mmCIF file of C-alpha atoms and ligand atoms in Angstrom:
data_model
loop_
_atom_site.group_PDB
_atom_site.id
_atom_site.type_symbol
_atom_site.label_atom_id
_atom_site.label_comp_id
_atom_site.label_asym_id
_atom_site.label_seq_id
_atom_site.Cartn_x
_atom_site.Cartn_y
_atom_site.Cartn_z
ATOM 1 C CA UNK A 1 16.335 2.333 7.285
ATOM 2 C CA UNK A 2 13.916 5.208 6.898
ATOM 3 C CA UNK A 3 10.634 4.754 5.129
ATOM 4 C CA UNK A 4 7.856 7.135 4.236
ATOM 5 C CA UNK A 5 4.310 6.428 5.324
ATOM 6 C CA UNK A 6 1.081 8.294 4.897
ATOM 7 C CA UNK A 7 -0.780 8.871 8.123
ATOM 8 C CA UNK A 8 -4.467 9.608 7.587
ATOM 9 C CA UNK A 9 -5.903 12.128 9.988
ATOM 10 C CA UNK A 10 -9.640 12.579 10.422
ATOM 11 C CA UNK A 11 -10.585 16.241 10.227
ATOM 12 C CA UNK A 12 -12.903 17.891 12.712
ATOM 13 C CA UNK A 13 -15.103 19.189 9.893
ATOM 14 C CA UNK A 14 -16.885 17.548 6.981
ATOM 15 C CA UNK A 15 -16.867 18.393 3.287
ATOM 16 C CA UNK A 16 -20.224 20.117 3.710
ATOM 17 C CA UNK A 17 -18.586 22.390 6.280
ATOM 18 C CA UNK A 18 -16.396 23.906 3.571
ATOM 19 C CA UNK A 19 -17.826 26.809 1.646
ATOM 20 C CA UNK A 20 -17.656 26.290 -2.110
ATOM 21 C CA UNK A 21 -14.674 28.057 -3.709
ATOM 22 C CA UNK A 22 -13.507 29.785 -0.581
ATOM 23 C CA UNK A 23 -10.210 29.287 1.232
ATOM 24 C CA UNK A 24 -10.662 27.936 4.744
ATOM 25 C CA UNK A 25 -7.856 27.646 7.289
ATOM 26 C CA UNK A 26 -7.423 24.776 9.732
ATOM 27 C CA UNK A 27 -4.587 23.543 11.917
ATOM 28 C CA UNK A 28 -3.751 19.876 11.368
ATOM 29 C CA UNK A 29 -0.838 18.004 12.959
ATOM 30 C CA UNK A 30 0.765 21.297 13.972
ATOM 31 C CA UNK A 31 0.532 22.761 10.467
ATOM 32 C CA UNK A 32 -1.512 25.711 9.276
ATOM 33 C CA UNK A 33 -3.311 24.487 6.167
ATOM 34 C CA UNK A 34 -5.701 25.879 3.584
ATOM 35 C CA UNK A 35 -8.707 23.896 2.386
ATOM 36 C CA UNK A 36 -10.616 24.561 -0.808
ATOM 37 C CA UNK A 37 -13.709 22.721 -1.990
ATOM 38 C CA UNK A 38 -15.048 23.211 -5.497
ATOM 39 C CA UNK A 39 -16.167 21.305 -8.603
ATOM 40 C CA UNK A 40 -12.563 20.112 -9.117
ATOM 41 C CA UNK A 41 -12.427 18.417 -5.712
ATOM 42 C CA UNK A 42 -11.312 19.108 -2.182
ATOM 43 C CA UNK A 43 -7.765 20.405 -1.846
ATOM 44 C CA UNK A 44 -5.443 20.889 1.100
ATOM 45 C CA UNK A 45 -2.148 22.768 1.005
ATOM 46 C CA UNK A 46 0.234 24.532 3.343
ATOM 47 C CA UNK A 47 -0.833 28.085 4.066
ATOM 48 C CA UNK A 48 2.651 29.544 3.608
ATOM 49 C CA UNK A 49 3.605 30.445 0.031
ATOM 50 C CA UNK A 50 6.750 28.504 -0.977
ATOM 51 C CA UNK A 51 8.120 31.509 -2.868
ATOM 52 C CA UNK A 52 8.494 34.026 -0.092
ATOM 53 C CA UNK A 53 6.267 32.909 2.740
ATOM 54 C CA UNK A 54 3.216 35.083 2.178
ATOM 55 C CA UNK A 55 -0.223 33.807 3.250
ATOM 56 C CA UNK A 56 -1.849 31.777 0.497
ATOM 57 C CA UNK A 57 -5.089 32.047 2.480
ATOM 58 C CA UNK A 58 -5.226 35.669 1.268
ATOM 59 C CA UNK A 59 -4.914 34.493 -2.329
ATOM 60 C CA UNK A 60 -7.497 33.909 -5.011
ATOM 61 C CA UNK A 61 -8.680 30.783 -6.771
ATOM 62 C CA UNK A 62 -8.324 30.750 -10.551
ATOM 63 C CA UNK A 63 -11.525 30.686 -12.627
ATOM 64 C CA UNK A 64 -10.952 27.019 -13.565
ATOM 65 C CA UNK A 65 -10.829 26.146 -9.854
ATOM 66 C CA UNK A 66 -7.479 24.352 -10.149
ATOM 67 C CA UNK A 67 -4.942 26.822 -8.764
ATOM 68 C CA UNK A 68 -4.380 29.270 -5.969
ATOM 69 C CA UNK A 69 -2.773 32.630 -6.785
ATOM 70 C CA UNK A 70 -0.563 34.191 -4.129
ATOM 71 C CA UNK A 71 -1.453 37.859 -3.658
ATOM 72 C CA UNK A 72 2.130 39.057 -3.190
ATOM 73 C CA UNK A 73 3.839 38.193 -6.504
ATOM 74 C CA UNK A 74 0.872 36.565 -8.248
ATOM 75 C CA UNK A 75 2.488 33.140 -8.648
ATOM 76 C CA UNK A 76 -0.094 30.439 -9.213
ATOM 77 C CA UNK A 77 0.143 27.013 -7.585
ATOM 78 C CA UNK A 78 -1.745 23.957 -8.757
ATOM 79 C CA UNK A 79 -3.787 22.889 -5.726
ATOM 80 C CA UNK A 80 -3.507 19.191 -6.634
ATOM 81 C CA UNK A 81 0.209 18.919 -7.478
ATOM 82 C CA UNK A 82 1.606 22.053 -5.807
ATOM 83 C CA UNK A 83 3.421 22.925 -9.044
ATOM 84 C CA UNK A 84 4.098 26.613 -9.628
ATOM 85 C CA UNK A 85 3.107 28.059 -12.992
ATOM 86 C CA UNK A 86 6.108 30.422 -12.960
ATOM 87 C CA UNK A 87 8.765 27.749 -12.609
ATOM 88 C CA UNK A 88 10.858 29.634 -10.069
ATOM 89 C CA UNK A 89 8.355 29.809 -7.229
ATOM 90 C CA UNK A 90 9.061 26.385 -5.753
ATOM 91 C CA UNK A 91 6.207 23.995 -5.102
ATOM 92 C CA UNK A 92 3.407 24.315 -2.598
ATOM 93 C CA UNK A 93 3.147 21.434 -0.166
ATOM 94 C CA UNK A 94 -0.123 19.689 -0.939
ATOM 95 C CA UNK A 95 -1.930 16.903 0.899
ATOM 96 C CA UNK A 96 -4.323 14.238 -0.362
ATOM 97 C CA UNK A 97 -7.871 14.528 0.937
ATOM 98 C CA UNK A 98 -10.324 11.631 1.117
ATOM 99 C CA UNK A 99 -14.007 11.813 1.821
ATOM 100 C CA UNK A 100 -14.987 8.614 3.639
ATOM 101 C CA UNK A 101 -18.250 7.384 5.122
ATOM 102 C CA UNK A 102 -17.259 8.585 8.568
ATOM 103 C CA UNK A 103 -15.743 11.914 7.590
ATOM 104 C CA UNK A 104 -13.032 13.821 5.822
ATOM 105 C CA UNK A 105 -9.402 12.665 6.049
ATOM 106 C CA UNK A 106 -6.096 14.223 5.111
ATOM 107 C CA UNK A 107 -2.950 12.234 4.325
ATOM 108 C CA UNK A 108 0.273 13.454 5.917
ATOM 109 C CA UNK A 109 3.591 11.949 4.824
ATOM 110 C CA UNK A 110 5.818 10.901 7.685
ATOM 111 C CA UNK A 111 9.301 9.460 7.694
ATOM 112 C CA UNK A 112 9.769 6.589 10.114
ATOM 113 C CA UNK A 113 12.630 4.450 11.191
ATOM 114 C CA UNK A 114 11.931 0.771 10.628
ATOM 115 C CA UNK A 115 12.075 -2.176 8.220
HETATM 116 S S1 FES B 201 5.370 35.237 -1.738
HETATM 117 FE FE1 FES B 201 3.875 34.164 -2.839
HETATM 118 S S2 FES B 201 4.380 34.505 -4.892
HETATM 119 FE FE2 FES B 201 5.924 35.534 -3.815
#
């Protein structure tokens, strides 16, 4: 039986290492991810746009700080849920981020074989 588990990975940078409202890139568990820190929280999402693969790191953050806008076709993705505002753009893969006493962690879903 397969089951899904969240593996928490400690990041090599802290929340204070992220510039407010800018899109930072980091490689985590073999994935190229974008990180955004602002008044809405700290967000992590896959760098590749789910619509047509363009770089979301070249995008812009909406004025409410909740979404990232892809520069190619201007689809907006909610940075917390990954939901696309256009309906047909798929969903961005997003990751939970936790700020703990000893650092910043990201949760990565993994499928494992076991009971
Ligand atoms: S490639 Fe990003 S919106 Fe089309």
